[in-house]
XYZ file of N, CA and C in Angstrom:
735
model
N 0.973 31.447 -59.373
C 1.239 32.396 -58.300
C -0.075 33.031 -57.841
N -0.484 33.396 -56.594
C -1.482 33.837 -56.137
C -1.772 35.145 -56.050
N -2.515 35.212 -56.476
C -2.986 36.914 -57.104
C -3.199 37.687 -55.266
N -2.624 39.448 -55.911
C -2.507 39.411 -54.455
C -3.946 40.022 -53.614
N -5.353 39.562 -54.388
C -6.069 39.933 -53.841
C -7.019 39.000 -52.911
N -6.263 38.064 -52.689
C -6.312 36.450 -52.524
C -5.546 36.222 -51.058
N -4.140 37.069 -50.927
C -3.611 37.140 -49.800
C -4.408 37.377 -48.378
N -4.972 38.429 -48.170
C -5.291 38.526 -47.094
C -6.412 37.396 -46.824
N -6.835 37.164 -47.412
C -7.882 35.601 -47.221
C -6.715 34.520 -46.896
N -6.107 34.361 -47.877
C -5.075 33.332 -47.442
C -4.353 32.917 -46.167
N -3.681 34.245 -45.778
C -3.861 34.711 -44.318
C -4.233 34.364 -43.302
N -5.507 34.946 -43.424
C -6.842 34.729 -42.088
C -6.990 33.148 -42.131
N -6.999 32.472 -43.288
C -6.774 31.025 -43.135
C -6.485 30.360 -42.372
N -4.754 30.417 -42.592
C -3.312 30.436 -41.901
C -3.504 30.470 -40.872
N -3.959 31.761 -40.379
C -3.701 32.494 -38.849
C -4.700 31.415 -38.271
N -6.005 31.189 -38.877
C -6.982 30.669 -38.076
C -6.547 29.101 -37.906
N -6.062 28.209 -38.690
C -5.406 26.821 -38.919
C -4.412 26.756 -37.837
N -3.650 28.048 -37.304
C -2.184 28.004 -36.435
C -3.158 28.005 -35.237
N -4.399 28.779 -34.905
C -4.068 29.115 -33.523
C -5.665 27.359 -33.380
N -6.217 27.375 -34.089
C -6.492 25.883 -33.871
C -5.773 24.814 -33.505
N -4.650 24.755 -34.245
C -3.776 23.947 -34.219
C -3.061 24.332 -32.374
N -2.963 25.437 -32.428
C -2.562 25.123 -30.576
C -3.178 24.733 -29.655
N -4.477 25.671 -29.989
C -5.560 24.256 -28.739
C -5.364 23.194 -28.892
N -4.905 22.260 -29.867
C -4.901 21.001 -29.677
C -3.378 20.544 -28.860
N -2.945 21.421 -28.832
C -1.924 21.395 -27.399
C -1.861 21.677 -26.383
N -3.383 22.528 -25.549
C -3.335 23.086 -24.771
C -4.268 21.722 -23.943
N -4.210 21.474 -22.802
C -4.849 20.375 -21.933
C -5.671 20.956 -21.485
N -7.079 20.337 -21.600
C -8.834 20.492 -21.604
C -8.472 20.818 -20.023
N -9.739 21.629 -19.898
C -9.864 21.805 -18.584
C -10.585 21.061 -17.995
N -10.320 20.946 -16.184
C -11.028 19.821 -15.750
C -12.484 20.310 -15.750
N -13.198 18.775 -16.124
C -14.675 18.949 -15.936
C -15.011 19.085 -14.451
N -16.188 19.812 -13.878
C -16.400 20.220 -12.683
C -17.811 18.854 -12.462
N -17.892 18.446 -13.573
C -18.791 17.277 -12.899
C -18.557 15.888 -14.443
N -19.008 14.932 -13.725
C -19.339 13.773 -14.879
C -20.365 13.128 -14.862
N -20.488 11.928 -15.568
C -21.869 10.894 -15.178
C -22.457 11.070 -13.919
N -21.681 10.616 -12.568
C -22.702 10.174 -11.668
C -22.000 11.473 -10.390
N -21.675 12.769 -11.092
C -21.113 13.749 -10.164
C -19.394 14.278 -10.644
N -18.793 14.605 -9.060
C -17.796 15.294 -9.345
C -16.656 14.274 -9.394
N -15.703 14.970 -10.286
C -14.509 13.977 -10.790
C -13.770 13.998 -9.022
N -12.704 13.437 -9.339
C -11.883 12.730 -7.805
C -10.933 14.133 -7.806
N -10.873 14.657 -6.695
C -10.005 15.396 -6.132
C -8.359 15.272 -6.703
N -7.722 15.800 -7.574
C -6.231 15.635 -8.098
C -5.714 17.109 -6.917
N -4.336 16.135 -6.668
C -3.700 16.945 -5.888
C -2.220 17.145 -6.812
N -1.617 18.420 -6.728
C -0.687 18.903 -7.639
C 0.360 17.498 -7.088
N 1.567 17.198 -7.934
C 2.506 16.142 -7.844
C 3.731 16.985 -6.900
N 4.248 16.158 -5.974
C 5.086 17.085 -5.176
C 6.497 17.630 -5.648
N 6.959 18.402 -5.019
C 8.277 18.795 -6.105
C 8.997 17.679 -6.473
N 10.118 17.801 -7.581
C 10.767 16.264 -7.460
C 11.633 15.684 -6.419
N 12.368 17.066 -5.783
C 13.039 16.925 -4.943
C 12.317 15.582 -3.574
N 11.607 16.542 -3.476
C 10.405 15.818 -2.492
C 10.218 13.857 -2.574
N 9.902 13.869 -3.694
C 9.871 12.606 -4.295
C 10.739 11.665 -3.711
N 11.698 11.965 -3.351
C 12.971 10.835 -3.411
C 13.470 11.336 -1.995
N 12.883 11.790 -1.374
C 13.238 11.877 -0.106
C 12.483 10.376 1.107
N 13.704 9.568 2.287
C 13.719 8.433 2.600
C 11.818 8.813 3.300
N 11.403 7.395 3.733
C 9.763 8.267 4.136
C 10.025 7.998 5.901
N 9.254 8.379 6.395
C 9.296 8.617 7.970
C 9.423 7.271 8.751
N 10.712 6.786 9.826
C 10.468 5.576 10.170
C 9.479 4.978 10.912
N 8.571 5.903 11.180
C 7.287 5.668 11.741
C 6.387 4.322 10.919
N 6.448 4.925 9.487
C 5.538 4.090 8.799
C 6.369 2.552 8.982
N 7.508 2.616 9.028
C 8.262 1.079 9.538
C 7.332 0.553 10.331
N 7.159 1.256 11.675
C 6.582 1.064 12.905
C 5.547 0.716 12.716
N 4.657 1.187 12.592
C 3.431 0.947 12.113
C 3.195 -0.786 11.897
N 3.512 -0.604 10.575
C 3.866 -2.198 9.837
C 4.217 -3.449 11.035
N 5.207 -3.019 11.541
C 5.811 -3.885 12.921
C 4.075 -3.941 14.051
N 3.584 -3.516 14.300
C 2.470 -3.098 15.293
C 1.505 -3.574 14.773
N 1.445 -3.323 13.220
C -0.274 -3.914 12.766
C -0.335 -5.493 12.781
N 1.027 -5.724 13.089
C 1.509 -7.953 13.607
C 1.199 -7.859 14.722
N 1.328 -6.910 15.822
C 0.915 -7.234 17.132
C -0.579 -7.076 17.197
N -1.192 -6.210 16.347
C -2.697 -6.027 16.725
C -3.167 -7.136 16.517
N -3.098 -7.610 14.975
C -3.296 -8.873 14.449
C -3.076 -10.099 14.873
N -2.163 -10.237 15.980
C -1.888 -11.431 16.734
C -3.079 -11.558 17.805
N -3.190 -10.399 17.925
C -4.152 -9.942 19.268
C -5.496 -10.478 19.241
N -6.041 -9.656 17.913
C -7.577 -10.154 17.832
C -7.246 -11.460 17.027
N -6.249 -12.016 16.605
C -6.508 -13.574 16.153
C -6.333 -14.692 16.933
N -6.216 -14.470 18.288
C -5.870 -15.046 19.406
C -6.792 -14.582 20.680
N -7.431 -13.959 20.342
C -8.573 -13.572 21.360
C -7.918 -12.844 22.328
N -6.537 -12.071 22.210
C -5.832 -11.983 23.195
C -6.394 -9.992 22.934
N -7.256 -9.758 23.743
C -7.868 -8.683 23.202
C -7.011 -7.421 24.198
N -6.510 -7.894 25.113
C -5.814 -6.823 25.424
C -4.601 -6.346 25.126
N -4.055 -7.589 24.198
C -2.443 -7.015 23.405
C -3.205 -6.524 22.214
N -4.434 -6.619 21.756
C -4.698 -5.851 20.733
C -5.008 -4.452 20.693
N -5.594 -4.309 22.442
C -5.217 -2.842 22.627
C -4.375 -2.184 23.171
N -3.687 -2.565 23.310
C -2.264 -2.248 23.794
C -1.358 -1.988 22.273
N -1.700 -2.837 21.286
C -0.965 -2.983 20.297
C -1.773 -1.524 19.244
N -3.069 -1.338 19.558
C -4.204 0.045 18.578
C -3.429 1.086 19.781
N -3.143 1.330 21.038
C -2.698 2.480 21.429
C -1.443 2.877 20.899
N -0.537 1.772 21.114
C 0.951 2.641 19.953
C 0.790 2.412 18.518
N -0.345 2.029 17.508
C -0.653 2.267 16.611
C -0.968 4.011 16.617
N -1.952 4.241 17.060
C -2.646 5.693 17.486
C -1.037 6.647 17.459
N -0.211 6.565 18.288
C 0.753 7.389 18.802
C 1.304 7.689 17.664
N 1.852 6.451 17.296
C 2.577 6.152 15.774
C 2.319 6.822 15.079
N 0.960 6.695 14.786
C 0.344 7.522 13.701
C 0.162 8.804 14.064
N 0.159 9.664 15.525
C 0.057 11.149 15.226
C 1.503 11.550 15.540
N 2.418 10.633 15.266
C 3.805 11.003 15.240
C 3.995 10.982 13.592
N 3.795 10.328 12.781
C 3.730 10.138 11.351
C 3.010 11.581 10.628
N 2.100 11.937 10.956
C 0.729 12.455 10.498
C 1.405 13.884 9.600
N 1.776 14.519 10.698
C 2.788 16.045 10.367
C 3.547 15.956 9.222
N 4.300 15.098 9.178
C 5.637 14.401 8.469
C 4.974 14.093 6.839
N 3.754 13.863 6.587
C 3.111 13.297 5.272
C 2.355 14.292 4.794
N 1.873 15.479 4.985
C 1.339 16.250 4.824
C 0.150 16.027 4.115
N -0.344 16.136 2.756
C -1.806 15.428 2.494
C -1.553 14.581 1.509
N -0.632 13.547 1.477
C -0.310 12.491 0.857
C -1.172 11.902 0.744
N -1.673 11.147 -0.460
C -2.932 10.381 -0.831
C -2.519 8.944 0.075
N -3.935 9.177 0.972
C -4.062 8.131 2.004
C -4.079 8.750 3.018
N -3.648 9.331 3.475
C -3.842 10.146 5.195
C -5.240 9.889 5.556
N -6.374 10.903 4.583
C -7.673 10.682 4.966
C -8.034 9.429 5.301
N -7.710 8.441 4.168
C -8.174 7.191 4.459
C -7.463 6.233 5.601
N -6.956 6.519 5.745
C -5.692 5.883 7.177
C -6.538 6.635 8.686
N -6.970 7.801 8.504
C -7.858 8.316 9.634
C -9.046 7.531 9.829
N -9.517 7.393 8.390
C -10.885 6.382 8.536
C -11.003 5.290 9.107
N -10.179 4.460 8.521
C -10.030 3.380 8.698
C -9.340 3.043 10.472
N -8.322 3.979 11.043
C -7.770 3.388 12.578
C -8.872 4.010 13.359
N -10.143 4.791 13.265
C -11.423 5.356 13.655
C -12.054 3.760 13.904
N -12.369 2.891 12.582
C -13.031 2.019 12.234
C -12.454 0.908 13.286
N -11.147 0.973 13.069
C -10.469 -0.150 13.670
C -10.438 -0.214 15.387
N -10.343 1.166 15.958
C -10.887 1.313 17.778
C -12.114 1.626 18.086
N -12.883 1.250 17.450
C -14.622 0.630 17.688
C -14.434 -0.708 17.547
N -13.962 -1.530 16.309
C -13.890 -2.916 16.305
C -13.615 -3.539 17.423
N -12.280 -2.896 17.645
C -10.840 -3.922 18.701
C -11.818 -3.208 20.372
N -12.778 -2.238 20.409
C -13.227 -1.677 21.644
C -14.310 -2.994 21.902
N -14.945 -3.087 20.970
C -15.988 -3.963 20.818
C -16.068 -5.705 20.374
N -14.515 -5.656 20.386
C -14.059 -7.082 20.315
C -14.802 -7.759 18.984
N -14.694 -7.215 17.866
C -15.181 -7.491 16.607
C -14.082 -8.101 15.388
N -14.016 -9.534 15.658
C -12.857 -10.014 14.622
C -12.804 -9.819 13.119
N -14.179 -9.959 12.863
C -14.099 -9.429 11.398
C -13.800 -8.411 10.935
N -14.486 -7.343 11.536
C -14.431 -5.863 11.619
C -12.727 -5.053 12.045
N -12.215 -6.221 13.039
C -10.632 -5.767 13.239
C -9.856 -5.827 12.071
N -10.274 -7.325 12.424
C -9.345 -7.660 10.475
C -9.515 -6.907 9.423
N -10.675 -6.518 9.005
C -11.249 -5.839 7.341
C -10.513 -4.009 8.095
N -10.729 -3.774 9.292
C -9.761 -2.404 9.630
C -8.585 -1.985 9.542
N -7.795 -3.191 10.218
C -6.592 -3.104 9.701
C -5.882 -2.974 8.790
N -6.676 -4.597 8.023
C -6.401 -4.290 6.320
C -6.246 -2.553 5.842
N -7.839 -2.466 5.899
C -7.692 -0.950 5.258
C -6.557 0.395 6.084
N -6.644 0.153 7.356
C -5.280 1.295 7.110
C -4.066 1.047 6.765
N -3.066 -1.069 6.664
C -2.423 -0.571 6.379
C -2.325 -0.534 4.882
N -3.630 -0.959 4.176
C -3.582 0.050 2.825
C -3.364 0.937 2.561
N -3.803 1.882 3.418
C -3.443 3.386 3.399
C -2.046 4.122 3.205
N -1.429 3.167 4.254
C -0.306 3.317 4.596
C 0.712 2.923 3.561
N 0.229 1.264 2.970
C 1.104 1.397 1.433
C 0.848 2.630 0.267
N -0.415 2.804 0.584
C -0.883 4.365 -0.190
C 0.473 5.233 -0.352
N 0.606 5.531 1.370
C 0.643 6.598 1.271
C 2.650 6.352 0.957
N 3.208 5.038 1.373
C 4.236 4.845 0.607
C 4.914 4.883 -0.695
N 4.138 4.658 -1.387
C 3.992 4.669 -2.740
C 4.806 6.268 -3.397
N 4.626 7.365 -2.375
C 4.999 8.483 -2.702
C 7.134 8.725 -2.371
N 6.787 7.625 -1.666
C 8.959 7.519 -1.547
C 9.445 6.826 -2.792
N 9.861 7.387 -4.008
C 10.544 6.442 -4.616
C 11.426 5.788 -4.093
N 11.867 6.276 -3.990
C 13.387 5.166 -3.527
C 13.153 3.937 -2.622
N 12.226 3.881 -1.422
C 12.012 3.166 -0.390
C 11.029 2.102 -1.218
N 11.491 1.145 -0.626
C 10.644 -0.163 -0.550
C 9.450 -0.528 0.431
N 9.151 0.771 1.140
C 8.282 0.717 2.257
C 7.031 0.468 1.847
N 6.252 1.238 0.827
C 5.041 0.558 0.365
C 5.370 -0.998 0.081
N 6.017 -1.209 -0.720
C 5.892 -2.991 -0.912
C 5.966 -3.685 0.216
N 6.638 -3.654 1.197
C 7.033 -4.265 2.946
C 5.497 -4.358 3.064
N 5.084 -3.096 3.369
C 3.730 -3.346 4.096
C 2.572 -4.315 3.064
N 2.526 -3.980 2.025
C 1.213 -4.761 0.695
C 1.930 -5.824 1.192
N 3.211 -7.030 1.441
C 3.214 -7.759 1.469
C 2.674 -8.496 2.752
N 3.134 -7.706 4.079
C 2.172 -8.076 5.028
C 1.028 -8.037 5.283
N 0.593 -6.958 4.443
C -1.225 -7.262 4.421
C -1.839 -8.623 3.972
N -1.035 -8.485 2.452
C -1.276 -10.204 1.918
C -0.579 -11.147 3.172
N -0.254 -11.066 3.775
C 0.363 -12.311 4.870
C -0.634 -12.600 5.564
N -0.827 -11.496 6.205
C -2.293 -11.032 7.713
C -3.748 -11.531 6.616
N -3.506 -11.515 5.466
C -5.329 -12.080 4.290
C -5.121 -13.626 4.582
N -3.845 -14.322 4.332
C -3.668 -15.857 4.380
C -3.972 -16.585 5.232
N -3.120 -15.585 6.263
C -3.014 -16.361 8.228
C -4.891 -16.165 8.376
N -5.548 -15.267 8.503
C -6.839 -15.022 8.781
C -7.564 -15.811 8.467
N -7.779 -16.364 6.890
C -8.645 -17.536 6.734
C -8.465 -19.247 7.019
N -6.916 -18.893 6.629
C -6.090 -20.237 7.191
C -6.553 -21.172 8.627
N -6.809 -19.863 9.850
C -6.652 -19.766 10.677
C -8.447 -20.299 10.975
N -9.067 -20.080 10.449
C -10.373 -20.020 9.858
C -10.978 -21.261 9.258
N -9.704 -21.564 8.554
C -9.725 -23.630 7.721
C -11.047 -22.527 7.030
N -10.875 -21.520 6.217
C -11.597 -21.755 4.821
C -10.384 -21.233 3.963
N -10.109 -22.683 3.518
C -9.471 -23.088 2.649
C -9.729 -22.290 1.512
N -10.783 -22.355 0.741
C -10.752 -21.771 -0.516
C -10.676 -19.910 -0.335
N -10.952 -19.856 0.461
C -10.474 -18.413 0.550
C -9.215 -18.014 1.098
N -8.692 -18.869 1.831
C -6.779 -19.119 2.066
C -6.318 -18.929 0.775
N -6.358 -20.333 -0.216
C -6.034 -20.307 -1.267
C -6.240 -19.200 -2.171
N -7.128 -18.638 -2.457
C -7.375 -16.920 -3.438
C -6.259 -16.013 -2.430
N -6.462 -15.911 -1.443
C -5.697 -14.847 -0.536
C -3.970 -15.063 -0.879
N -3.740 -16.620 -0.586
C -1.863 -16.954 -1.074
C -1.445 -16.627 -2.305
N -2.378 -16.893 -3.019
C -2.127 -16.810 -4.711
C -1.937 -15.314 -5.002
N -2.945 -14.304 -3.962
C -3.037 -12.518 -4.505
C -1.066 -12.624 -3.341
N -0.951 -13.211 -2.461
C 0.090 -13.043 -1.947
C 1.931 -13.463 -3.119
N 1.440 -14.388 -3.661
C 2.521 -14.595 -4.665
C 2.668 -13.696 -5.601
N 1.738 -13.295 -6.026
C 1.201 -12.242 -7.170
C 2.240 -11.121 -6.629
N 1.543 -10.852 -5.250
C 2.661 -9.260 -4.517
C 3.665 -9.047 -4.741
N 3.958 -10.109 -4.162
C 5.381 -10.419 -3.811
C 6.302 -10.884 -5.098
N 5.989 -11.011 -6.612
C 6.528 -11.165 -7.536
C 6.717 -10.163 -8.071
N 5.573 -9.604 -7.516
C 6.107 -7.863 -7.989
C 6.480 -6.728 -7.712
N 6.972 -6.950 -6.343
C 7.527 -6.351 -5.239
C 8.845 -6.350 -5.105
N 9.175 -7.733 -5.117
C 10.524 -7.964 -4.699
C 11.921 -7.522 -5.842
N 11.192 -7.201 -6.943
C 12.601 -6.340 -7.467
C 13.037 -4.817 -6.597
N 12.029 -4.177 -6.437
C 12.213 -3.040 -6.010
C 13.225 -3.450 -4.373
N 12.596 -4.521 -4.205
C 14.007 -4.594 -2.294
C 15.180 -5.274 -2.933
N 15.406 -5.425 -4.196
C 17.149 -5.807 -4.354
C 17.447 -5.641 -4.173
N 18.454 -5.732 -2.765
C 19.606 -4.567 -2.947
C 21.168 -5.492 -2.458
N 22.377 -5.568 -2.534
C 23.278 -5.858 -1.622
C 23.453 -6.236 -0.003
N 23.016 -7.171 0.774
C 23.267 -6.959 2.043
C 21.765 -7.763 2.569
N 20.961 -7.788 1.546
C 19.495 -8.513 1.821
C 19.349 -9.172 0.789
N 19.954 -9.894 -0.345
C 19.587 -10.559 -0.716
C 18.888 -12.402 -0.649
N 19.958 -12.173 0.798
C 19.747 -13.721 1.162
C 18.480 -14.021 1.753
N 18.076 -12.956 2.637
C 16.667 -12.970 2.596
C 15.462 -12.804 2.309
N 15.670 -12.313 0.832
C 15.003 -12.049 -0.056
C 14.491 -13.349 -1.091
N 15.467 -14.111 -0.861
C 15.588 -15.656 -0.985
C 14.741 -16.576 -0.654
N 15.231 -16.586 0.978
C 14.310 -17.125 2.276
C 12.997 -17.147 2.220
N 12.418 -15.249 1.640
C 11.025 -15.370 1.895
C 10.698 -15.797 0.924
N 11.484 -15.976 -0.477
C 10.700 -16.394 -1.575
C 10.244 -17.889 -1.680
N 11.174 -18.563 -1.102
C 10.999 -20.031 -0.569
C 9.694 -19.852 0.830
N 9.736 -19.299 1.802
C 9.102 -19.361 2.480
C 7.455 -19.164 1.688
N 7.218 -18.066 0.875
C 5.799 -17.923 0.407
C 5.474 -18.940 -1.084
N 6.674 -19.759 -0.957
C 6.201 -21.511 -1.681
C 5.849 -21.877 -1.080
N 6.381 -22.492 0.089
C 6.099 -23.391 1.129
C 4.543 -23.142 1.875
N 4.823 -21.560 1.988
C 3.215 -21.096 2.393
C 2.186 -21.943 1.289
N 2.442 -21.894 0.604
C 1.338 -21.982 -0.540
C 1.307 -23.371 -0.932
N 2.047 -24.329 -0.556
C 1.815 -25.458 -0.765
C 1.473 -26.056 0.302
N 1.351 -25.308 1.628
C 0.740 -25.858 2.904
C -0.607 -25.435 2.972
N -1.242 -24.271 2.531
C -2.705 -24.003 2.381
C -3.043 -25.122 1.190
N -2.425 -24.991 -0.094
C -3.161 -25.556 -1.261
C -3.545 -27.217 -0.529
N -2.479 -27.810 0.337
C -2.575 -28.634 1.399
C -3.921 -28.733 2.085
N -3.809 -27.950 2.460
C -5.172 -27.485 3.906
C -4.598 -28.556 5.109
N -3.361 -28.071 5.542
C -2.385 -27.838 6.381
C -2.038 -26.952 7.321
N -2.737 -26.902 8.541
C -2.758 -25.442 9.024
C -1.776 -25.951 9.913
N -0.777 -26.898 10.403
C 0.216 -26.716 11.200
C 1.369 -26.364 10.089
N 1.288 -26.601 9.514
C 2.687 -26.251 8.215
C 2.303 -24.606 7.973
N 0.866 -24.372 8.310
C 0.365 -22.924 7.368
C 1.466 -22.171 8.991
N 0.996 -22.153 9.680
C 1.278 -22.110 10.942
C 3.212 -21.738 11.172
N 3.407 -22.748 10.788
C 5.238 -22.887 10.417
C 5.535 -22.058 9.622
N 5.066 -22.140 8.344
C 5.685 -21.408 7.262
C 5.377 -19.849 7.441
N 4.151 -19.256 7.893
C 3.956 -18.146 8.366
C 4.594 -17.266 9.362
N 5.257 -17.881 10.318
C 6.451 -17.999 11.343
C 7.666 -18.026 10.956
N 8.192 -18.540 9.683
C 9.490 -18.298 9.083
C 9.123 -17.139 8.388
N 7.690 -17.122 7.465
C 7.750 -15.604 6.905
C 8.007 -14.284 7.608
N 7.072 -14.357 8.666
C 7.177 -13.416 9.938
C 9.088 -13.081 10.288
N 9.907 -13.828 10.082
C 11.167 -13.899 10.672
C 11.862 -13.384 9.292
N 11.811 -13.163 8.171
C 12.363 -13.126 6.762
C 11.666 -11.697 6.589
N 10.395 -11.320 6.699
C 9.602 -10.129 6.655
C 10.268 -9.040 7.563
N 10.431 -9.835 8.533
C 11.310 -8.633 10.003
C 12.286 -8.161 9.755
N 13.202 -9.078 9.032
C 14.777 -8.675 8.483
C 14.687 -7.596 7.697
N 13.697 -7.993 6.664
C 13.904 -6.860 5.433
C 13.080 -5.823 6.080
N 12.160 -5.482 6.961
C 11.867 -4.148 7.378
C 12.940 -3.674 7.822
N 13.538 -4.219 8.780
C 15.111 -4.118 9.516
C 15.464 -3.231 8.754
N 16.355 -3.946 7.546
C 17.270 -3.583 7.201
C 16.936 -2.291 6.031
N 15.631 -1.941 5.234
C 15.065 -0.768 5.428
C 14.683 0.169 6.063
N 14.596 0.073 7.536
C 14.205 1.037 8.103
C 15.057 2.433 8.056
N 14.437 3.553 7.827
C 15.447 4.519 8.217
C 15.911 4.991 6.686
N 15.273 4.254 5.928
C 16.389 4.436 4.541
C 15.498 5.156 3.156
């Protein structure tokens, strides 16, 4: 038994072991700098409610439009490409309000900035690598609807618009890397659009982005051509039938 002149040491022990023991529950504070500067901007997580609310049918739109731009400058057809960046623009300051500072906004500003200098200046590379990046953004900024399948819709048409571009291009080996990141997507995408009422075309495109891929691995650009055109028609449905939701 412990003598009781031993207690109050014993104690201060105790006391000091307990409240140690809670810092190691309490979460470090953020560092204000690291190696090469300041850590990345964390923005608080939105309520949950928030979370699961359908996302704006704008960003549908969008998606639908970044095929017309893309038709535009891949066809030299430079005035449906601006025709196709002006209701991009609209779109987007109809969207803008609605997302508040959802990770990606900034970068979706950057990037349709980037993209009406390109398409002003008739710059195919520069259109293409623009587009890409906003509608990255835009799957960005999807990513924040659980429920919606809208980020995946769009990552899959980006990977579509990477295939058609080099395809279109006959460099093959960069077709091929681009179809393969496109199967990849789309394998991991397409659980989230299961649903009743689209499955059949959920089907369609999965056959369709075989067929894609055995017409590039080909170096087949009238089949790339075809099969991209049934995707385009299987891709439309399932925005369809998401939109709004």
């Amino acid at each position: 038994m412990l003598h009781r002149k031993f207690l109050p040491a014993v104690t201060m022990v105790l006391v000091t072991i307990l409240i140690s023991g809670c810092g190691a529950f309490t979460p470090a504070p953020k560092p204000e700098v690291g190696p090469t500067g300041k850590p990345v901007e964390s923005k608080p997580n939105p309520p949950v409610m928030e979370r699961f609310l359908s996302p704006p049918t704008q960003l549908y739109d969008l998606e639908a439009t970044a095929g017309v731009i893309f038709e535009g400058f891949t066809s030299e057809k430079w005035d449906q490409a601006q025709k196709g960046l002006t209701t991009l623009h609209t779109t987007w300051q109809q969207a803008k309000p609605l997302l508040g500072e959802k990770k990606g906004v900034k970068e979706a500003d950057e990037a349709i900035a980037k993209l009406t200098e390109a398409i002003a200046a008739k710059e195919l590379t520069n259109s293409y690598e623009s587009l890409g990046k906003f509608m990255g953004s835009i799957s960005d900024i999807g990513k924040s609807f659980k429920l919606s399948p809208i980020a995946d819709i769009v990552a899959v048409g980006n990977a579509a618009r990477n295939v058609s571009f080099y395809s279109d291009d006959k460099n093959w080996g960069k077709a091929a890397s681009k179809v393969k990141e496109l199967q990849g997507t789309w394998q991991q995408v397409k659980p989230s659009m299961e649903q009743v009422g689209i499955l059949g075309e959920l089907t369609k495109t999965h056959a369709d982005i075989k067929q894609l891929t055995d017409a590039v691995n080909a170096e087949n650009k009238a089949s790339v051509i075809e099969n991209l055109a049934k995707l385009n028609e299987s891709m439309g449905q399932i925005r369809q039938f998401y939109y709004g939701r």
